[in-house]
Amino acid sequence: MEIIVYGIVNSVSLALMALGFTLVYGISRLPNFAHGAFYILAGYLAWVGIRSLNMGYIVSVLLTIFVVGILGMAMYRFFLIRVRGMPISEIIASYAMGLFILEALRWKGLKGMTFTLPVIYPGTIFLFDVPVDYQRLLVVAIGAGIVAGLWLFTKFTRLGLALRGIAQDEQAAMMLGIDSDAMATVATGLGSALAAVAAIVLLPLGNIVVEAGYQVLIFAVAVCIVGGLGSWAGAILASFIIGFAQILTVSYMQSHFQVVVALLAIILTLIAKPSGLFGRQKQLEERV
Amino acid sequence: MNMDKPLLKVEGLSKTFGGLQAVQDVSMVLYQGEILGIIGPNGSGKTTLVNLITGFIKPDKGSVKFRGRDIAGWPPHKIADLGIVRTFQNMRPYYSLEAYRNLIVPLNSPRAKRMGMGRWGERDTVALDILEEIGFERDSFVPYKKASALPTGYLKRLELARCLALKPEVIIADELFSGLSASEIASLVPLIEKLQGGGITFIMVEHRLRELFSLANRVIALDFGTKICEGSPKEVMANPRVRQAYLGPGGSD
């Protein structure tokens, strides 16, 4: 029972970490390797808001999500736009931005146990005799809410449908008068804001440390590769596969195998089915 | 067509890929309201020319003037915003969306909004109207089918319908007739004539010469990236260089 409850919590946590990354890649084919850095930056900004500026929890959190979203947009608008369409350069440039953010935070003194975010509602309840704290239940609720919200958004709203169209064939969308750079700006903004949401619900369970930024990036990449790049359904399924695998290793082996599981999942996927669980094959390129 | 109103003027357009001269010093004029055919054997640079005009790839040299404004090297969405839209040779609908929802992407573009193609909430109706105009029976289930379930004939119409959602000035149709049966083409021809009558100017890149020649007002022939001939369909068909390009040397009789 313990494995099931904590497996679900861990899986939803992974999904939360990965959704922003998947969203940006899904819409704009842009691998945002600064994703983990935005996650930690969001945690730090929320901490500054609550602890240093005394702005109150709600204000700090909302402001953090907003600011990180804007920073994501700015990163695309001023940096990534120059290397758009060159995947290796996109990875290097966004990873460099991430390195800059994370190491700047370390240099500012972000280390050790001093930086923590408060839980929203303290306390623990027993689910099937397994103790679960409210914050972990909140993680599951918010994760499910975001997934449901994104699903409804892309299924029933016109902007969502348009974004889905663009995700399927960006060049065709450009030919139909859609500015792909504007859409990529929106996508990186949304993706970064999702990283901030994930940070705010997940970070109270641990400390805000630079290393977690790198770890979140690894988890997000693992989930996306196993699920099939750009596929949301695949990402969610992959979160559950990797999430439960991690919990099983924690129960039967040792806890520091979590990252190993994620990396192993990447390797196995690349050997067995390189396009991932739900990866679509590339359409034939237009003949020149 | 209106011979004294050039809509699009291409001058000295060139593009090299590696060592391959894909398009070499091509100049042409498109007059308001006409149907201009572009023909040429495989690899003669037809699609590259289309890609250069629509901003898909940037020219090395030359200019593309639309109503006197040089648009060479503009990004595709800006060119589409002027009303120059294209269809793709190997149809590129949004396969996982229903036919009418395929129009929602172009209907959300700045140009469609500017041209008054329906506000929020009306766009489904506008999409169905356009589809009906282009031959999707309105009261049937066809407009509600996923694009992946539609036969080629409908997908070709869907490509045109997406263009119409932008209220275009120029439609560049890249091999609209390829993959269609003679009867399917016969049903598309009056549709294109109707759109031309409604004021849309066409560039049609085609392999199906007989059908093209019945539609086009003028034809340009390309070979090895250069323009080898220009004129009425009859003149182009009679041109020995065109016959040679299509049939090979010695096949000119």
Coordinates of C-alpha atoms in Angstrom, one line a residue:
Chain A
M1 CA 0.0 0.0 0.0
E2 CA 2.8 2.3 0.9
I3 CA 4.4 1.7 -2.5
I4 CA 1.1 2.6 -4.3
V5 CA 0.4 5.8 -2.4
Y6 CA 4.0 7.1 -2.6
G7 CA 4.3 5.8 -6.1
I8 CA 1.4 8.0 -7.2
V9 CA 2.7 11.0 -5.3
N10 CA 6.1 10.6 -6.8
S11 CA 4.7 10.0 -10.3
V12 CA 2.6 13.2 -10.2
S13 CA 5.6 15.1 -8.9
L14 CA 7.6 13.9 -11.9
A15 CA 4.7 14.9 -14.2
L16 CA 4.6 18.4 -12.7
M17 CA 8.4 18.8 -13.2
A18 CA 8.1 17.6 -16.8
L19 CA 4.9 19.3 -18.1
G20 CA 6.5 22.7 -18.7
F21 CA 9.3 21.1 -20.6
T22 CA 6.9 19.0 -22.7
L23 CA 4.7 21.9 -23.4
V24 CA 7.5 24.0 -24.8
Y25 CA 8.8 21.2 -26.9
G26 CA 5.4 20.1 -28.0
I27 CA 4.3 23.5 -29.3
S28 CA 7.6 24.9 -30.6
R29 CA 10.0 21.9 -30.9
L30 CA 12.3 23.9 -28.5
P31 CA 14.2 21.9 -25.9
N32 CA 14.3 24.3 -23.0
F33 CA 17.3 23.0 -21.0
A34 CA 17.0 26.0 -18.7
H35 CA 13.8 24.4 -17.3
G36 CA 15.4 23.1 -14.1
A37 CA 17.0 26.5 -13.5
F38 CA 13.7 28.3 -13.8
Y39 CA 12.3 25.8 -11.3
I40 CA 15.0 26.6 -8.7
L41 CA 14.8 30.3 -9.5
A42 CA 11.1 30.3 -8.8
G43 CA 11.7 28.6 -5.5
Y44 CA 14.3 31.3 -4.6
L45 CA 12.1 34.2 -5.7
A46 CA 9.2 32.9 -3.7
W47 CA 11.5 32.5 -0.7
V48 CA 12.7 36.1 -1.1
G49 CA 9.1 37.3 -1.4
I50 CA 8.0 35.5 1.7
R51 CA 11.0 35.7 4.0
S52 CA 12.9 38.9 2.9
L53 CA 10.2 41.1 1.6
N54 CA 7.4 39.9 3.8
M55 CA 4.9 40.0 1.0
G56 CA 2.8 37.2 2.3
Y57 CA 2.4 33.8 0.8
I58 CA -0.2 34.3 -1.8
V59 CA 1.2 37.5 -3.3
S60 CA 4.8 36.1 -3.4
V61 CA 3.7 32.9 -5.1
L62 CA 1.5 34.6 -7.7
L63 CA 4.2 37.2 -8.4
T64 CA 6.8 34.4 -8.7
I65 CA 4.8 32.5 -11.3
F66 CA 4.3 35.7 -13.2
V67 CA 7.9 36.9 -13.1
V68 CA 9.3 33.5 -14.0
G69 CA 6.9 33.3 -17.0
I70 CA 8.1 36.7 -18.2
L71 CA 11.7 35.7 -17.7
G72 CA 11.0 32.6 -19.9
M73 CA 9.5 34.8 -22.6
A74 CA 12.5 37.1 -22.4
M75 CA 14.9 34.2 -22.7
Y76 CA 13.3 33.2 -26.0
R77 CA 12.8 36.7 -27.3
F78 CA 16.4 37.9 -26.7
F79 CA 18.5 34.7 -26.8
L80 CA 17.0 31.5 -28.1
I81 CA 15.4 33.3 -31.1
R82 CA 18.8 33.7 -32.6
V83 CA 19.5 29.9 -32.7
R84 CA 15.9 28.8 -33.5
G85 CA 15.8 25.8 -35.8
M86 CA 19.3 24.5 -34.9
P87 CA 18.5 21.9 -32.2
I88 CA 22.1 21.5 -30.9
S89 CA 22.5 25.2 -30.5
E90 CA 19.1 25.5 -28.9
I91 CA 20.2 22.9 -26.3
I92 CA 23.6 24.5 -25.7
A93 CA 22.2 28.1 -25.5
S94 CA 19.3 27.2 -23.2
Y95 CA 21.6 25.0 -21.0
A96 CA 24.0 27.9 -20.8
M97 CA 21.2 30.1 -19.6
G98 CA 20.3 27.5 -17.0
L99 CA 23.9 27.2 -15.9
F100 CA 24.2 31.0 -15.5
I101 CA 21.0 31.2 -13.5
L102 CA 21.9 28.3 -11.2
E103 CA 25.5 29.1 -10.6
A104 CA 24.6 32.8 -10.1
L105 CA 22.2 31.6 -7.4
R106 CA 24.9 29.5 -5.8
W107 CA 27.3 32.4 -5.9
K108 CA 24.6 34.5 -4.2
G109 CA 24.8 32.0 -1.4
L110 CA 22.0 29.6 -2.2
K111 CA 23.2 26.4 -0.5
G112 CA 22.7 24.4 2.6
M113 CA 19.5 23.9 4.5
T114 CA 18.5 27.5 5.1
F115 CA 16.3 28.0 2.1
T116 CA 12.9 26.3 2.4
L117 CA 9.4 27.2 1.3
P118 CA 6.5 26.8 3.7
V119 CA 4.0 24.1 3.2
I120 CA 0.5 25.4 2.5
Y121 CA -1.2 23.4 5.1
P122 CA 0.8 21.5 7.7
G123 CA -0.3 18.1 9.0
T124 CA -0.6 14.5 8.1
I125 CA -3.4 12.1 7.5
F126 CA -3.6 8.4 7.1
L127 CA -4.6 6.9 3.7
F128 CA -5.1 3.1 3.9
D129 CA -2.9 3.2 7.0
V130 CA -0.1 5.0 5.2
P131 CA 0.8 8.4 6.6
V132 CA 0.7 11.2 4.0
D133 CA 1.2 14.9 4.7
Y134 CA -1.2 17.4 3.2
Q135 CA 1.4 18.9 1.0
R136 CA 1.8 15.7 -0.9
L137 CA -1.9 15.4 -1.3
L138 CA -1.8 19.0 -2.7
V139 CA 0.9 18.0 -5.1
V140 CA -1.4 15.3 -6.5
A141 CA -4.4 17.6 -6.6
I142 CA -2.5 20.4 -8.4
G143 CA -0.8 18.0 -10.7
A144 CA -4.2 16.5 -11.7
G145 CA -5.7 19.9 -12.0
I146 CA -3.0 21.2 -14.3
V147 CA -3.2 18.1 -16.5
A148 CA -7.0 18.3 -16.7
G149 CA -6.8 22.1 -17.4
L150 CA -4.3 21.6 -20.2
W151 CA -6.4 18.8 -21.7
L152 CA -9.5 20.9 -21.7
F153 CA -7.6 23.9 -23.0
T154 CA -6.2 22.1 -26.0
K155 CA -9.4 20.1 -26.7
F156 CA -12.1 22.8 -26.4
T157 CA -10.7 26.3 -26.7
R158 CA -9.9 27.8 -30.0
L159 CA -6.5 29.1 -28.9
G160 CA -5.7 25.7 -27.6
L161 CA -6.7 24.1 -30.9
A162 CA -4.7 26.6 -32.8
L163 CA -1.7 25.8 -30.6
R164 CA -2.2 22.1 -31.3
G165 CA -2.3 22.8 -35.0
I166 CA 0.9 24.7 -34.8
A167 CA 2.5 21.9 -32.8
Q168 CA 1.6 19.5 -35.6
D169 CA 3.1 21.4 -38.4
E170 CA 4.7 24.7 -37.6
Q171 CA 5.8 25.5 -41.1
A172 CA 2.3 25.0 -42.4
A173 CA 1.0 27.4 -39.7
M174 CA 3.6 30.0 -40.7
M175 CA 2.2 29.8 -44.3
L176 CA -1.2 30.5 -42.8
G177 CA 0.0 33.7 -41.3
I178 CA 0.8 32.6 -37.8
D179 CA 4.0 34.1 -36.3
S180 CA 5.9 31.1 -35.0
D181 CA 8.2 33.3 -32.9
A182 CA 5.2 34.9 -31.1
M183 CA 3.9 31.4 -30.4
A184 CA 7.3 30.2 -29.2
T185 CA 7.4 33.2 -26.8
V186 CA 4.0 32.3 -25.4
A187 CA 5.1 28.6 -25.2
T188 CA 8.3 29.3 -23.3
G189 CA 6.4 31.7 -21.0
L190 CA 3.8 29.1 -20.2
G191 CA 6.4 26.4 -19.8
S192 CA 8.5 28.5 -17.4
A193 CA 5.4 29.5 -15.4
L194 CA 4.6 25.8 -15.1
A195 CA 8.1 25.2 -13.8
A196 CA 7.4 27.9 -11.2
V197 CA 4.1 26.2 -10.2
A198 CA 5.9 22.9 -9.8
A199 CA 8.6 24.5 -7.7
I200 CA 6.1 26.1 -5.4
V201 CA 4.2 22.9 -4.6
L202 CA 7.2 20.6 -4.7
L203 CA 10.0 22.5 -3.0
P204 CA 8.3 22.7 0.5
L205 CA 9.0 18.9 0.6
G206 CA 12.8 19.6 0.5
N207 CA 15.4 22.4 0.4
I208 CA 15.9 24.9 -2.3
V209 CA 19.3 23.8 -3.5
V210 CA 21.1 24.3 -6.8
E211 CA 21.6 20.6 -7.3
A212 CA 17.8 20.0 -7.4
G213 CA 17.7 22.2 -10.5
Y214 CA 20.0 19.9 -12.4
Q215 CA 18.0 16.9 -11.1
V216 CA 14.7 18.4 -12.2
L217 CA 16.1 18.8 -15.7
I218 CA 17.3 15.2 -15.8
F219 CA 13.8 14.0 -14.7
A220 CA 12.0 16.2 -17.2
V221 CA 14.2 15.1 -20.1
A222 CA 13.8 11.4 -19.0
V223 CA 10.0 11.7 -18.8
C224 CA 9.9 13.3 -22.3
I225 CA 12.2 10.8 -24.0
V226 CA 10.4 7.8 -22.5
G227 CA 7.0 9.2 -23.3
G228 CA 7.9 10.4 -26.8
L229 CA 9.1 14.0 -27.3
G230 CA 6.2 16.4 -27.5
S231 CA 3.5 13.9 -26.5
W232 CA 1.6 14.9 -23.4
A233 CA -0.1 11.6 -22.9
G234 CA 3.2 9.9 -23.3
A235 CA 4.8 12.2 -20.7
I236 CA 2.1 11.4 -18.2
L237 CA 2.4 7.7 -18.7
A238 CA 6.2 7.9 -18.6
S239 CA 5.9 9.8 -15.3
F240 CA 4.0 6.9 -13.8
I241 CA 6.4 4.3 -15.1
I242 CA 9.5 6.1 -13.9
G243 CA 7.8 7.3 -10.7
F244 CA 6.8 3.8 -9.6
A245 CA 10.2 2.4 -10.7
Q246 CA 11.9 5.0 -8.5
I247 CA 9.7 4.2 -5.5
L248 CA 10.4 0.5 -5.9
T249 CA 14.1 1.1 -5.9
V250 CA 13.7 3.3 -2.8
S251 CA 11.8 0.5 -1.0
Y252 CA 13.9 -2.4 -2.0
M253 CA 17.3 -0.8 -2.7
Q254 CA 18.6 2.7 -1.7
S255 CA 17.2 6.1 -2.1
H256 CA 20.0 7.5 -4.1
F257 CA 19.1 5.3 -7.1
Q258 CA 16.4 7.7 -8.2
V259 CA 18.5 9.6 -10.7
V260 CA 20.0 6.3 -11.9
V261 CA 16.4 5.0 -12.7
A262 CA 15.7 8.1 -14.8
L263 CA 19.0 7.8 -16.7
L264 CA 18.5 4.1 -17.2
A265 CA 15.0 4.8 -18.5
I266 CA 16.5 7.1 -21.1
I267 CA 19.0 4.5 -22.2
L268 CA 16.5 1.7 -22.4
T269 CA 14.1 3.8 -24.4
L270 CA 16.8 4.8 -26.8
I271 CA 17.7 1.2 -27.4
A272 CA 14.2 -0.3 -27.6
K273 CA 12.0 2.4 -29.1
P274 CA 13.9 5.6 -29.8
S275 CA 10.8 7.6 -30.6
G276 CA 9.4 6.9 -27.1
L277 CA 6.1 5.4 -26.1
F278 CA 3.9 7.8 -28.1
G279 CA 6.4 9.4 -30.3
R280 CA 5.2 10.2 -33.8
Q281 CA 7.3 9.5 -36.7
K282 CA 8.5 12.5 -38.6
Q283 CA 6.5 13.3 -41.7
L284 CA 8.4 13.1 -45.0
E285 CA 10.1 16.4 -45.6
E286 CA 8.8 18.6 -48.4
R287 CA 10.7 18.0 -51.6
V288 CA 12.7 21.0 -52.6
Chain B
M1 CA -7.1 39.3 -66.0
N2 CA -5.7 42.8 -66.0
M3 CA -2.5 43.1 -68.0
D4 CA -1.7 46.6 -66.8
K5 CA -1.8 45.7 -63.1
P6 CA 1.2 43.7 -62.0
L7 CA 0.5 42.3 -58.6
L8 CA 3.7 40.4 -58.0
K9 CA 7.0 41.1 -59.8
V10 CA 9.9 38.7 -59.4
E11 CA 13.3 39.9 -60.7
G12 CA 16.6 38.1 -61.0
L13 CA 15.8 35.5 -58.3
S14 CA 18.6 33.0 -57.6
K15 CA 19.2 30.3 -55.0
T16 CA 22.0 27.8 -54.7
F17 CA 21.9 24.8 -52.4
G18 CA 25.5 23.7 -51.9
G19 CA 26.8 23.5 -55.5
L20 CA 23.4 23.1 -57.0
Q21 CA 21.9 26.1 -58.7
A22 CA 18.2 25.4 -57.8
V23 CA 16.8 28.7 -59.2
Q24 CA 18.9 30.9 -61.5
D25 CA 18.1 34.5 -62.4
V26 CA 14.3 33.9 -62.7
S27 CA 12.1 36.9 -63.5
M28 CA 8.4 36.9 -63.9
V29 CA 5.3 39.0 -63.5
L30 CA 1.9 38.0 -62.0
Y31 CA -1.0 40.1 -63.1
Q32 CA -4.0 40.8 -61.0
G33 CA -6.7 38.2 -61.4
E34 CA -4.9 35.8 -63.7
I35 CA -4.0 32.1 -63.4
L36 CA -0.3 31.7 -64.1
G37 CA 0.9 28.2 -64.6
I38 CA 4.5 27.1 -63.8
I39 CA 5.6 23.9 -65.4
G40 CA 8.9 22.0 -65.7
P41 CA 10.3 18.5 -65.3
N42 CA 11.2 17.1 -61.9
G43 CA 14.0 19.1 -60.2
S44 CA 13.6 22.1 -62.4
G45 CA 13.1 24.4 -59.5
K46 CA 9.4 24.9 -59.4
T47 CA 8.9 24.2 -55.7
T48 CA 12.1 26.2 -54.8
L49 CA 10.7 29.2 -56.7
V50 CA 7.4 28.9 -54.7
N51 CA 9.4 28.6 -51.5
L52 CA 11.4 31.7 -52.4
I53 CA 8.3 33.7 -53.1
T54 CA 6.5 32.6 -49.9
G55 CA 9.5 33.2 -47.7
F56 CA 10.1 29.6 -46.9
I57 CA 13.7 29.9 -48.0
K58 CA 15.6 33.1 -48.5
P59 CA 16.9 34.1 -51.9
D60 CA 20.6 34.6 -52.5
K61 CA 19.9 37.3 -55.0
G62 CA 17.0 39.1 -56.6
S63 CA 13.8 40.8 -55.5
V64 CA 10.1 39.8 -55.1
K65 CA 7.9 42.9 -55.3
F66 CA 4.3 42.7 -54.1
R67 CA 2.4 45.9 -55.1
G68 CA 5.7 47.6 -55.4
R69 CA 7.1 46.6 -52.0
D70 CA 10.1 44.3 -51.9
I71 CA 9.2 41.3 -49.8
A72 CA 12.2 39.1 -50.6
G73 CA 13.6 37.5 -47.5
W74 CA 10.6 38.3 -45.3
P75 CA 9.5 35.6 -42.9
P76 CA 6.6 33.4 -44.2
H77 CA 4.0 34.6 -41.8
K78 CA 4.5 38.2 -42.8
I79 CA 4.1 37.3 -46.5
A80 CA 1.0 35.3 -45.7
D81 CA -0.2 38.4 -43.8
L82 CA -0.1 40.3 -47.1
G83 CA -2.4 37.7 -48.6
I84 CA 0.0 35.5 -50.4
V85 CA -0.7 32.0 -49.3
R86 CA 0.2 28.6 -50.6
T87 CA -0.9 24.9 -50.6
F88 CA 1.6 22.2 -50.1
Q89 CA 2.5 19.6 -52.7
N90 CA 2.3 16.7 -50.2
M91 CA -0.8 17.9 -48.4
R92 CA -0.1 19.1 -44.8
P93 CA -3.4 19.2 -42.9
Y94 CA -3.5 19.0 -39.2
Y95 CA -4.3 15.3 -39.2
S96 CA -5.5 14.9 -35.7
L97 CA -8.0 17.8 -36.0
E98 CA -11.4 17.6 -37.6
A99 CA -11.7 19.1 -41.1
Y100 CA -13.5 22.3 -39.9
R101 CA -11.1 22.7 -37.0
N102 CA -8.2 22.7 -39.5
L103 CA -9.5 26.2 -40.5
I104 CA -9.2 27.4 -36.9
V105 CA -5.5 27.9 -37.1
P106 CA -5.7 30.3 -40.1
L107 CA -8.8 31.9 -38.7
N108 CA -6.8 32.8 -35.6
S109 CA -4.1 34.6 -37.7
P110 CA -3.9 38.4 -37.6
R111 CA -4.9 38.7 -41.2
A112 CA -8.1 36.7 -40.8
K113 CA -9.0 38.8 -37.9
R114 CA -8.3 42.0 -39.8
M115 CA -10.3 40.8 -42.7
G116 CA -13.3 40.2 -40.5
M117 CA -13.4 36.4 -40.9
G118 CA -15.5 35.9 -37.8
R119 CA -15.1 36.8 -34.1
W120 CA -14.8 34.4 -31.2
G121 CA -17.7 32.0 -31.3
E122 CA -18.5 32.6 -34.9
R123 CA -15.4 30.9 -36.3
D124 CA -16.9 27.5 -36.4
T125 CA -19.7 28.8 -38.6
V126 CA -17.2 30.7 -40.8
A127 CA -15.1 27.5 -41.1
L128 CA -18.2 25.5 -42.2
D129 CA -19.1 28.2 -44.7
I130 CA -15.7 28.1 -46.3
L131 CA -15.7 24.3 -46.4
E132 CA -19.2 24.4 -48.1
E133 CA -17.9 26.8 -50.7
I134 CA -15.0 24.5 -51.4
G135 CA -17.2 21.3 -51.8
F136 CA -17.6 19.8 -48.3
E137 CA -21.4 19.0 -48.1
R138 CA -22.5 21.0 -45.2
D139 CA -25.2 18.7 -43.7
S140 CA -23.1 15.6 -44.1
F141 CA -20.5 14.3 -41.6
V142 CA -17.6 15.1 -43.9
P143 CA -16.6 18.5 -42.3
Y144 CA -16.6 16.8 -38.9
K145 CA -14.3 14.0 -39.9
K146 CA -10.7 14.0 -38.7
A147 CA -8.4 15.0 -41.5
S148 CA -6.6 11.7 -41.2
A149 CA -9.8 10.0 -42.3
L150 CA -10.3 12.1 -45.4
P151 CA -9.5 10.9 -48.9
T152 CA -7.0 12.8 -51.0
G153 CA -9.6 14.7 -53.0
Y154 CA -11.0 16.2 -49.8
L155 CA -7.6 16.9 -48.4
K156 CA -6.7 18.9 -51.5
R157 CA -9.9 20.9 -51.0
L158 CA -9.0 21.4 -47.4
E159 CA -5.6 22.9 -48.4
L160 CA -7.5 25.4 -50.5
A161 CA -10.0 26.0 -47.8
R162 CA -7.2 26.9 -45.3
C163 CA -5.9 29.4 -47.8
L164 CA -9.4 30.9 -48.2
A165 CA -9.7 31.4 -44.5
L166 CA -7.1 34.2 -44.9
K167 CA -9.1 36.0 -47.6
P168 CA -6.1 35.7 -49.8
E169 CA -5.0 37.9 -52.8
V170 CA -2.8 35.3 -54.3
I171 CA -3.0 31.5 -53.9
I172 CA 0.1 29.6 -54.9
A173 CA -1.1 26.0 -55.5
D174 CA 1.8 23.6 -55.5
E175 CA 0.7 20.5 -57.6
L176 CA -2.9 20.7 -56.5
F177 CA -3.9 18.1 -59.1
S178 CA -1.2 15.5 -58.4
G179 CA -2.6 12.3 -57.0
L180 CA -6.1 13.0 -58.2
S181 CA -8.2 11.1 -60.7
A182 CA -9.3 12.8 -63.9
S183 CA -12.9 13.1 -62.6
E184 CA -11.7 14.6 -59.3
I185 CA -9.7 17.2 -61.3
A186 CA -12.7 17.9 -63.5
S187 CA -14.7 18.8 -60.4
L188 CA -11.9 21.0 -59.0
V189 CA -11.5 23.0 -62.2
P190 CA -14.8 24.9 -62.0
L191 CA -14.1 25.7 -58.4
I192 CA -10.8 27.4 -59.3
E193 CA -12.5 29.3 -62.0
K194 CA -15.1 30.4 -59.6
L195 CA -12.4 31.6 -57.1
Q196 CA -10.6 33.4 -59.9
G197 CA -13.9 35.1 -60.8
G198 CA -14.1 36.2 -57.2
G199 CA -10.9 38.1 -57.6
I200 CA -8.2 35.7 -56.4
T201 CA -5.0 35.5 -58.4
F202 CA -3.4 32.1 -58.9
I203 CA 0.0 30.6 -59.4
M204 CA -0.4 27.0 -60.2
V205 CA 2.6 24.7 -60.2
E206 CA 1.6 21.6 -62.1
H207 CA 2.6 18.4 -63.7
R208 CA -0.8 17.7 -65.2
L209 CA -0.3 19.8 -68.3
R210 CA -3.6 19.2 -70.1
E211 CA -5.7 20.2 -67.2
L212 CA -3.4 23.2 -66.4
F213 CA -3.5 24.5 -70.0
S214 CA -7.3 24.5 -69.9
L215 CA -7.2 26.8 -66.9
A216 CA -4.1 29.0 -67.1
N217 CA -4.0 32.3 -68.8
R218 CA -0.3 32.3 -69.1
V219 CA 2.4 29.7 -68.5
I220 CA 6.1 29.8 -67.5
A221 CA 8.3 26.8 -68.2
L222 CA 11.4 26.1 -66.0
D223 CA 14.3 23.8 -66.6
F224 CA 17.5 23.4 -64.5
G225 CA 16.3 26.4 -62.5
T226 CA 16.1 28.9 -65.4
K227 CA 13.1 30.2 -67.2
I228 CA 13.1 28.7 -70.7
C229 CA 9.9 30.0 -72.1
E230 CA 6.8 32.1 -71.2
G231 CA 3.6 32.7 -73.0
S232 CA 0.1 31.5 -73.6
P233 CA -0.5 27.7 -73.0
K234 CA -0.5 27.2 -76.8
E235 CA 2.8 29.0 -77.3
V236 CA 4.5 27.2 -74.5
M237 CA 3.3 23.8 -75.6
A238 CA 4.6 24.4 -79.1
N239 CA 8.0 25.6 -77.8
P240 CA 10.8 23.2 -78.9
R241 CA 12.8 23.8 -75.7
V242 CA 9.8 22.8 -73.6
R243 CA 9.3 19.7 -75.6
Q244 CA 13.0 18.9 -75.3
A245 CA 12.9 19.4 -71.5
Y246 CA 10.0 17.1 -71.1
L247 CA 10.8 14.4 -73.6
G248 CA 14.6 14.6 -73.7
P249 CA 16.8 15.3 -76.7
G250 CA 15.4 13.9 -80.0
G251 CA 11.9 13.8 -78.6
S252 CA 11.1 17.2 -80.1
D253 CA 8.9 16.0 -82.9

